[in-house]
């Protein structure tokens, strides 16, 4: 056992740490007595490893990213299993608790596969190399005379076989290799194939445990009334009616924690079941101090930021050429304004957390996208070291960015501390819609110049949106670089004169990231405006887009994955071919396209709609994606299908409004989602690629809404520049 | 004391009369496969079968379910099992949270209509929201389950 302990730490840091920025992780072998091999100094129990092999062959692989529907528990572990030549039937997946030992577990930004594909491959390859060494030693042959296949090491000379499980004891004595070789693409068993989710049995029998399903003996249930206007406070509370409700035990006031992910504060009702807590909350008579956001009126606010983008604003680099000259010399100039409202994430599982604070420790069961950020938040609240906090990451019933922000966990922790029992906080759907970290609202103004050939010579783009930074740093009234980088000042076009401007936009609600983030509105503005320019120039939108993207080139930029215009044009051409672009359409039908590069992935969508009696029906969506090497084809397809539905919700229904500081929507009747009856045929084409893998959770969303708007224009000649379409009577 | 029959098993519970069936099932009996999504019959996550009919358990008082056969996602039926097989075959779920309700709604559909048209499916399933957007796969899986059932 000694050898692996001493060598593993050093070597794993070397093998894996370098590739992934300091991961201290490795493979661990467990005897049938469940005796854990310790990997550091041999005195502490450190279950910080991704691979555990048991004598019966059971292979426990750890998923370090949260599962919220993107299939990450399957994709990440299949990468380890593939390099290990493991038999998938022996694999079970365990979920990593939020601990720095597992590396960064933050699950957002469509980056799990992009950032830890290589480290996970090395993890599997290292385990395989150790098993080979163990077998070679047993046979007294060179490792090079061995190969592996489906959970066995094979002696290539004698054709003898050794089962992985039978090598556990010997493998513990093998030093960790300093170098391992990775498979060639042609040898992959799982990567690039269509493995099904490892969790299907649980998903289809109701046995998958989400945060809201976590149970502990003697636990209490809590619901919290929060001020309708952001950061308002409790002036007075009458709890008489609440305390009369059967099951309600106590009413507790909570102070706001002034941190980005701190809780909002309010009045909590502690009860013996969720229903009593909900009812208790609804029966509270609270008078609120509405605070500085108490007059927020999102309609008036939209007018304000729209006026601002109609005037000169703060210049954002890069400026190219001289936009004034471009407009002066143009043979025609067009301009347009695009508006989008706030959105709420509305994951099907509402925010919730079960916390138990005891003996200076804290244990949490919660559906969190960022277990480590959660730990930091809880440590800060309790004033204890992070080592005393354990985060059990449950399944997430959807995340979409909402569950990156653990304010709901802090609430549960605060109440458990006050009550000295485990407490589960459950948000009602109304709470979820009315106290979210909203996707920002936005106004954009675009002005373009065309020469006599219909070539775009000038591009002015102004954007205004309350920034996500405002959640972290109050009074941040302008957009940040990372927000501009999401499809605004880095668009794919090579136009002679370009200018970007950002207008002021103060935040009056908590602004957060929602699946695809700023790409949603920037893609809407850009793809709509290019379609308008094509119409003005009298050109086919497909060819117009391809011309505007220009010749094949890899953009010079500080990025591990610089924009490759060839790949961008290829997804557009592929989608167009699948959609049979140019075909004759039935009466009342129209077709539209959008292409967008986000999270280093290239996506184009072509949408066919029909508009009859002013009623819209999305008929067909063809999406083509290039996300580099694909780990799991079916997961990619599923994500793109889901992104199309998500994008339809944005385009057709999504609207959160505020009046007198309070959100006007409350549940799915007034904050509608796409439903099955609205679902079109969705066809997804994945481009074969050997490039490094990039994100897939988000990139499918941005092209959908503008492609729908462009298709409606194609069908009716009417241009919709304000979403959602339900506001125009189309839905 | 109230008695509920869930998946063929009898449960005696203490619950106030107006408690929705959902919370009796989840918080008192402890079967957590049935989900809370909206509380107002808008999303279908809480769907269960009550004497074979699909109902939204978030909006039905527990007293209404007394003396009736309740089937939840933890239960068994031939139709439900065919649907499960089809769901697995089509790798339907993403986050999985709404799938209990989807499977229960589909069970009620196929139990009452052996060969539904696409419109029948849309009508039966449009009360169930899937925020991940697995509708195309759900629909395909329903067709597949019909095929399995008719074999």
mmCIF file with all atom_site columns, C-alpha atoms in Angstrom, chain A residues 67-70 195-197 200-201 203-206 208 210 212-213 215 221 245-247 273-276 278-279 344-350 395-398 400 426-430 514-515 634 637-639 641-643 645-646 649 667-669 671-677 679-680 682, chain B residues 16 18-20 23 26-28 30 32-45 58 73-76 80-81 83-85 87-100 102-103 118 121-123 125-140 142:
data_model
loop_
_atom_site.group_PDB
_atom_site.id
_atom_site.type_symbol
_atom_site.label_atom_id
_atom_site.label_alt_id
_atom_site.label_comp_id
_atom_site.label_asym_id
_atom_site.label_entity_id
_atom_site.label_seq_id
_atom_site.pdbx_PDB_ins_code
_atom_site.Cartn_x
_atom_site.Cartn_y
_atom_site.Cartn_z
_atom_site.occupancy
_atom_site.B_iso_or_equiv
_atom_site.pdbx_formal_charge
_atom_site.auth_seq_id
_atom_site.auth_comp_id
_atom_site.auth_asym_id
_atom_site.auth_atom_id
_atom_site.pdbx_PDB_model_num
ATOM 1   C CA . UNK A 1 67  ? -26.256 16.639 -12.934 1.00 0.00 ? 67  UNK A CA 1
ATOM 2   C CA . UNK A 1 68  ? -29.066 18.919 -14.037 1.00 0.00 ? 68  UNK A CA 1
ATOM 3   C CA . UNK A 1 69  ? -30.106 17.219 -17.232 1.00 0.00 ? 69  UNK A CA 1
ATOM 4   C CA . UNK A 1 70  ? -27.019 17.792 -19.327 1.00 0.00 ? 70  UNK A CA 1
ATOM 5   C CA . UNK A 1 195 ? -24.304 5.743  -24.215 1.00 0.00 ? 195 UNK A CA 1
ATOM 6   C CA . UNK A 1 196 ? -27.573 6.117  -22.383 1.00 0.00 ? 196 UNK A CA 1
ATOM 7   C CA . UNK A 1 197 ? -27.854 8.007  -19.112 1.00 0.00 ? 197 UNK A CA 1
ATOM 8   C CA . UNK A 1 200 ? -32.535 6.021  -16.342 1.00 0.00 ? 200 UNK A CA 1
ATOM 9   C CA . UNK A 1 201 ? -33.807 3.439  -13.865 1.00 0.00 ? 201 UNK A CA 1
ATOM 10  C CA . UNK A 1 203 ? -35.566 8.620  -13.404 1.00 0.00 ? 203 UNK A CA 1
ATOM 11  C CA . UNK A 1 204 ? -38.314 6.246  -14.504 1.00 0.00 ? 204 UNK A CA 1
ATOM 12  C CA . UNK A 1 205 ? -39.147 4.854  -11.058 1.00 0.00 ? 205 UNK A CA 1
ATOM 13  C CA . UNK A 1 206 ? -39.211 8.037  -8.995  1.00 0.00 ? 206 UNK A CA 1
ATOM 14  C CA . UNK A 1 208 ? -33.685 9.660  -8.108  1.00 0.00 ? 208 UNK A CA 1
ATOM 15  C CA . UNK A 1 210 ? -33.381 15.564 -5.786  1.00 0.00 ? 210 UNK A CA 1
ATOM 16  C CA . UNK A 1 212 ? -36.452 18.483 -2.403  1.00 0.00 ? 212 UNK A CA 1
ATOM 17  C CA . UNK A 1 213 ? -36.559 14.728 -1.683  1.00 0.00 ? 213 UNK A CA 1
ATOM 18  C CA . UNK A 1 215 ? -35.088 13.593 4.335   1.00 0.00 ? 215 UNK A CA 1
ATOM 19  C CA . UNK A 1 221 ? -39.936 22.197 6.767   1.00 0.00 ? 221 UNK A CA 1
ATOM 20  C CA . UNK A 1 245 ? -52.516 26.544 11.108  1.00 0.00 ? 245 UNK A CA 1
ATOM 21  C CA . UNK A 1 246 ? -52.103 22.884 11.993  1.00 0.00 ? 246 UNK A CA 1
ATOM 22  C CA . UNK A 1 247 ? -48.495 21.891 11.578  1.00 0.00 ? 247 UNK A CA 1
ATOM 23  C CA . UNK A 1 273 ? -44.597 19.527 6.611   1.00 0.00 ? 273 UNK A CA 1
ATOM 24  C CA . UNK A 1 274 ? -44.134 21.565 3.460   1.00 0.00 ? 274 UNK A CA 1
ATOM 25  C CA . UNK A 1 275 ? -47.830 22.279 2.989   1.00 0.00 ? 275 UNK A CA 1
ATOM 26  C CA . UNK A 1 276 ? -48.244 23.729 6.466   1.00 0.00 ? 276 UNK A CA 1
ATOM 27  C CA . UNK A 1 278 ? -46.577 27.147 2.560   1.00 0.00 ? 278 UNK A CA 1
ATOM 28  C CA . UNK A 1 279 ? -49.956 27.903 4.071   1.00 0.00 ? 279 UNK A CA 1
ATOM 29  C CA . UNK A 1 344 ? -36.755 33.741 -14.753 1.00 0.00 ? 344 UNK A CA 1
ATOM 30  C CA . UNK A 1 345 ? -35.043 30.344 -14.868 1.00 0.00 ? 345 UNK A CA 1
ATOM 31  C CA . UNK A 1 346 ? -38.022 28.402 -13.516 1.00 0.00 ? 346 UNK A CA 1
ATOM 32  C CA . UNK A 1 347 ? -36.345 25.021 -13.176 1.00 0.00 ? 347 UNK A CA 1
ATOM 33  C CA . UNK A 1 348 ? -39.012 22.377 -12.562 1.00 0.00 ? 348 UNK A CA 1
ATOM 34  C CA . UNK A 1 349 ? -37.521 21.734 -9.144  1.00 0.00 ? 349 UNK A CA 1
ATOM 35  C CA . UNK A 1 350 ? -37.834 24.959 -7.160  1.00 0.00 ? 350 UNK A CA 1
ATOM 36  C CA . UNK A 1 395 ? -29.794 15.558 -8.472  1.00 0.00 ? 395 UNK A CA 1
ATOM 37  C CA . UNK A 1 396 ? -30.893 18.935 -9.754  1.00 0.00 ? 396 UNK A CA 1
ATOM 38  C CA . UNK A 1 397 ? -34.378 19.183 -11.196 1.00 0.00 ? 397 UNK A CA 1
ATOM 39  C CA . UNK A 1 398 ? -33.090 21.646 -13.748 1.00 0.00 ? 398 UNK A CA 1
ATOM 40  C CA . UNK A 1 400 ? -30.216 26.828 -15.965 1.00 0.00 ? 400 UNK A CA 1
ATOM 41  C CA . UNK A 1 426 ? -38.608 24.940 -0.040  1.00 0.00 ? 426 UNK A CA 1
ATOM 42  C CA . UNK A 1 427 ? -39.453 27.857 -2.291  1.00 0.00 ? 427 UNK A CA 1
ATOM 43  C CA . UNK A 1 428 ? -42.955 27.946 -3.681  1.00 0.00 ? 428 UNK A CA 1
ATOM 44  C CA . UNK A 1 429 ? -43.183 28.391 -7.451  1.00 0.00 ? 429 UNK A CA 1
ATOM 45  C CA . UNK A 1 430 ? -44.367 31.918 -6.741  1.00 0.00 ? 430 UNK A CA 1
ATOM 46  C CA . UNK A 1 514 ? -29.514 32.188 -17.272 1.00 0.00 ? 514 UNK A CA 1
ATOM 47  C CA . UNK A 1 515 ? -28.719 29.478 -19.809 1.00 0.00 ? 515 UNK A CA 1
ATOM 48  C CA . UNK A 1 634 ? -27.188 11.271 -27.839 1.00 0.00 ? 634 UNK A CA 1
ATOM 49  C CA . UNK A 1 637 ? -28.720 15.710 -29.601 1.00 0.00 ? 637 UNK A CA 1
ATOM 50  C CA . UNK A 1 638 ? -30.833 15.816 -26.448 1.00 0.00 ? 638 UNK A CA 1
ATOM 51  C CA . UNK A 1 639 ? -29.269 19.129 -25.386 1.00 0.00 ? 639 UNK A CA 1
ATOM 52  C CA . UNK A 1 641 ? -33.507 19.470 -28.865 1.00 0.00 ? 641 UNK A CA 1
ATOM 53  C CA . UNK A 1 642 ? -34.003 20.881 -25.376 1.00 0.00 ? 642 UNK A CA 1
ATOM 54  C CA . UNK A 1 643 ? -32.300 24.139 -26.317 1.00 0.00 ? 643 UNK A CA 1
ATOM 55  C CA . UNK A 1 645 ? -37.679 24.179 -26.783 1.00 0.00 ? 645 UNK A CA 1
ATOM 56  C CA . UNK A 1 646 ? -36.002 26.528 -24.300 1.00 0.00 ? 646 UNK A CA 1
ATOM 57  C CA . UNK A 1 649 ? -40.091 29.603 -24.523 1.00 0.00 ? 649 UNK A CA 1
ATOM 58  C CA . UNK A 1 667 ? -46.616 30.851 -11.737 1.00 0.00 ? 667 UNK A CA 1
ATOM 59  C CA . UNK A 1 668 ? -46.814 28.877 -14.993 1.00 0.00 ? 668 UNK A CA 1
ATOM 60  C CA . UNK A 1 669 ? -50.209 30.335 -15.926 1.00 0.00 ? 669 UNK A CA 1
ATOM 61  C CA . UNK A 1 671 ? -45.097 32.776 -17.019 1.00 0.00 ? 671 UNK A CA 1
ATOM 62  C CA . UNK A 1 672 ? -45.648 30.220 -19.720 1.00 0.00 ? 672 UNK A CA 1
ATOM 63  C CA . UNK A 1 673 ? -43.348 27.515 -20.984 1.00 0.00 ? 673 UNK A CA 1
ATOM 64  C CA . UNK A 1 674 ? -43.370 25.774 -24.348 1.00 0.00 ? 674 UNK A CA 1
ATOM 65  C CA . UNK A 1 675 ? -45.618 22.726 -24.129 1.00 0.00 ? 675 UNK A CA 1
ATOM 66  C CA . UNK A 1 676 ? -45.865 19.541 -26.142 1.00 0.00 ? 676 UNK A CA 1
ATOM 67  C CA . UNK A 1 677 ? -48.677 20.875 -28.333 1.00 0.00 ? 677 UNK A CA 1
ATOM 68  C CA . UNK A 1 679 ? -43.389 21.366 -30.131 1.00 0.00 ? 679 UNK A CA 1
ATOM 69  C CA . UNK A 1 680 ? -42.158 21.225 -33.729 1.00 0.00 ? 680 UNK A CA 1
ATOM 70  C CA . UNK A 1 682 ? -36.545 19.052 -34.326 1.00 0.00 ? 682 UNK A CA 1
ATOM 71  C CA . UNK B 2 16  ? -55.461 17.896 8.024   1.00 0.00 ? 16  UNK B CA 1
ATOM 72  C CA . UNK B 2 18  ? -57.407 20.268 3.257   1.00 0.00 ? 18  UNK B CA 1
ATOM 73  C CA . UNK B 2 19  ? -53.836 19.069 2.828   1.00 0.00 ? 19  UNK B CA 1
ATOM 74  C CA . UNK B 2 20  ? -53.297 18.365 -0.861  1.00 0.00 ? 20  UNK B CA 1
ATOM 75  C CA . UNK B 2 23  ? -47.939 16.601 0.472   1.00 0.00 ? 23  UNK B CA 1
ATOM 76  C CA . UNK B 2 26  ? -44.396 13.168 -0.042  1.00 0.00 ? 26  UNK B CA 1
ATOM 77  C CA . UNK B 2 27  ? -44.058 14.500 3.494   1.00 0.00 ? 27  UNK B CA 1
ATOM 78  C CA . UNK B 2 28  ? -46.184 12.132 5.548   1.00 0.00 ? 28  UNK B CA 1
ATOM 79  C CA . UNK B 2 30  ? -42.540 9.542  2.384   1.00 0.00 ? 30  UNK B CA 1
ATOM 80  C CA . UNK B 2 32  ? -40.933 11.338 -2.932  1.00 0.00 ? 32  UNK B CA 1
ATOM 81  C CA . UNK B 2 33  ? -41.171 10.233 -6.571  1.00 0.00 ? 33  UNK B CA 1
ATOM 82  C CA . UNK B 2 34  ? -44.232 12.441 -7.030  1.00 0.00 ? 34  UNK B CA 1
ATOM 83  C CA . UNK B 2 35  ? -42.986 15.996 -7.462  1.00 0.00 ? 35  UNK B CA 1
ATOM 84  C CA . UNK B 2 36  ? -43.980 19.518 -6.543  1.00 0.00 ? 36  UNK B CA 1
ATOM 85  C CA . UNK B 2 37  ? -43.740 21.875 -9.496  1.00 0.00 ? 37  UNK B CA 1
ATOM 86  C CA . UNK B 2 38  ? -46.299 24.649 -9.223  1.00 0.00 ? 38  UNK B CA 1
ATOM 87  C CA . UNK B 2 39  ? -48.992 23.862 -6.652  1.00 0.00 ? 39  UNK B CA 1
ATOM 88  C CA . UNK B 2 40  ? -51.766 25.065 -8.971  1.00 0.00 ? 40  UNK B CA 1
ATOM 89  C CA . UNK B 2 41  ? -52.318 22.279 -11.559 1.00 0.00 ? 41  UNK B CA 1
ATOM 90  C CA . UNK B 2 42  ? -50.251 24.060 -14.183 1.00 0.00 ? 42  UNK B CA 1
ATOM 91  C CA . UNK B 2 43  ? -47.270 21.772 -14.676 1.00 0.00 ? 43  UNK B CA 1
ATOM 92  C CA . UNK B 2 44  ? -48.281 18.160 -14.081 1.00 0.00 ? 44  UNK B CA 1
ATOM 93  C CA . UNK B 2 45  ? -45.167 17.200 -12.067 1.00 0.00 ? 45  UNK B CA 1
ATOM 94  C CA . UNK B 2 58  ? -51.142 19.267 -5.647  1.00 0.00 ? 58  UNK B CA 1
ATOM 95  C CA . UNK B 2 73  ? -44.466 6.550  -10.076 1.00 0.00 ? 73  UNK B CA 1
ATOM 96  C CA . UNK B 2 74  ? -43.224 4.041  -7.512  1.00 0.00 ? 74  UNK B CA 1
ATOM 97  C CA . UNK B 2 75  ? -46.100 1.759  -8.507  1.00 0.00 ? 75  UNK B CA 1
ATOM 98  C CA . UNK B 2 76  ? -46.463 -0.887 -11.168 1.00 0.00 ? 76  UNK B CA 1
ATOM 99  C CA . UNK B 2 80  ? -46.372 1.949  -16.945 1.00 0.00 ? 80  UNK B CA 1
ATOM 100 C CA . UNK B 2 81  ? -43.755 -0.742 -17.442 1.00 0.00 ? 81  UNK B CA 1
ATOM 101 C CA . UNK B 2 83  ? -43.669 3.166  -21.009 1.00 0.00 ? 83  UNK B CA 1
ATOM 102 C CA . UNK B 2 84  ? -40.615 2.805  -18.764 1.00 0.00 ? 84  UNK B CA 1
ATOM 103 C CA . UNK B 2 85  ? -39.054 0.452  -21.278 1.00 0.00 ? 85  UNK B CA 1
ATOM 104 C CA . UNK B 2 87  ? -38.409 5.825  -21.981 1.00 0.00 ? 87  UNK B CA 1
ATOM 105 C CA . UNK B 2 88  ? -35.154 3.933  -21.431 1.00 0.00 ? 88  UNK B CA 1
ATOM 106 C CA . UNK B 2 89  ? -34.978 2.895  -25.078 1.00 0.00 ? 89  UNK B CA 1
ATOM 107 C CA . UNK B 2 90  ? -35.329 6.516  -26.182 1.00 0.00 ? 90  UNK B CA 1
ATOM 108 C CA . UNK B 2 91  ? -33.055 7.914  -23.438 1.00 0.00 ? 91  UNK B CA 1
ATOM 109 C CA . UNK B 2 92  ? -35.845 10.390 -22.772 1.00 0.00 ? 92  UNK B CA 1
ATOM 110 C CA . UNK B 2 93  ? -35.074 12.238 -19.523 1.00 0.00 ? 93  UNK B CA 1
ATOM 111 C CA . UNK B 2 94  ? -32.669 15.083 -19.075 1.00 0.00 ? 94  UNK B CA 1
ATOM 112 C CA . UNK B 2 95  ? -32.910 16.306 -15.465 1.00 0.00 ? 95  UNK B CA 1
ATOM 113 C CA . UNK B 2 96  ? -35.641 13.746 -14.883 1.00 0.00 ? 96  UNK B CA 1
ATOM 114 C CA . UNK B 2 97  ? -37.660 15.818 -12.432 1.00 0.00 ? 97  UNK B CA 1
ATOM 115 C CA . UNK B 2 98  ? -40.867 16.077 -14.454 1.00 0.00 ? 98  UNK B CA 1
ATOM 116 C CA . UNK B 2 99  ? -40.655 12.527 -15.780 1.00 0.00 ? 99  UNK B CA 1
ATOM 117 C CA . UNK B 2 100 ? -42.673 10.951 -12.952 1.00 0.00 ? 100 UNK B CA 1
ATOM 118 C CA . UNK B 2 102 ? -44.987 12.544 -17.665 1.00 0.00 ? 102 UNK B CA 1
ATOM 119 C CA . UNK B 2 103 ? -44.992 8.763  -17.218 1.00 0.00 ? 103 UNK B CA 1
ATOM 120 C CA . UNK B 2 118 ? -50.807 12.670 -32.360 1.00 0.00 ? 118 UNK B CA 1
ATOM 121 C CA . UNK B 2 121 ? -51.089 12.642 -27.328 1.00 0.00 ? 121 UNK B CA 1
ATOM 122 C CA . UNK B 2 122 ? -50.670 16.412 -27.482 1.00 0.00 ? 122 UNK B CA 1
ATOM 123 C CA . UNK B 2 123 ? -53.944 16.905 -25.634 1.00 0.00 ? 123 UNK B CA 1
ATOM 124 C CA . UNK B 2 125 ? -49.525 15.510 -22.429 1.00 0.00 ? 125 UNK B CA 1
ATOM 125 C CA . UNK B 2 126 ? -49.669 19.290 -22.795 1.00 0.00 ? 126 UNK B CA 1
ATOM 126 C CA . UNK B 2 127 ? -50.538 19.708 -19.125 1.00 0.00 ? 127 UNK B CA 1
ATOM 127 C CA . UNK B 2 128 ? -47.088 18.417 -18.249 1.00 0.00 ? 128 UNK B CA 1
ATOM 128 C CA . UNK B 2 129 ? -44.238 20.904 -18.509 1.00 0.00 ? 129 UNK B CA 1
ATOM 129 C CA . UNK B 2 130 ? -40.703 19.756 -19.200 1.00 0.00 ? 130 UNK B CA 1
ATOM 130 C CA . UNK B 2 131 ? -38.373 22.734 -18.836 1.00 0.00 ? 131 UNK B CA 1
ATOM 131 C CA . UNK B 2 132 ? -35.504 20.687 -20.308 1.00 0.00 ? 132 UNK B CA 1
ATOM 132 C CA . UNK B 2 133 ? -37.616 20.212 -23.437 1.00 0.00 ? 133 UNK B CA 1
ATOM 133 C CA . UNK B 2 134 ? -37.754 16.444 -23.826 1.00 0.00 ? 134 UNK B CA 1
ATOM 134 C CA . UNK B 2 135 ? -41.157 16.585 -25.574 1.00 0.00 ? 135 UNK B CA 1
ATOM 135 C CA . UNK B 2 136 ? -39.976 15.124 -28.902 1.00 0.00 ? 136 UNK B CA 1
ATOM 136 C CA . UNK B 2 137 ? -38.540 12.125 -27.066 1.00 0.00 ? 137 UNK B CA 1
ATOM 137 C CA . UNK B 2 138 ? -41.576 11.723 -24.835 1.00 0.00 ? 138 UNK B CA 1
ATOM 138 C CA . UNK B 2 139 ? -43.790 11.606 -27.899 1.00 0.00 ? 139 UNK B CA 1
ATOM 139 C CA . UNK B 2 140 ? -41.553 9.085  -29.641 1.00 0.00 ? 140 UNK B CA 1
ATOM 140 C CA . UNK B 2 142 ? -45.227 6.930  -26.253 1.00 0.00 ? 142 UNK B CA 1
#
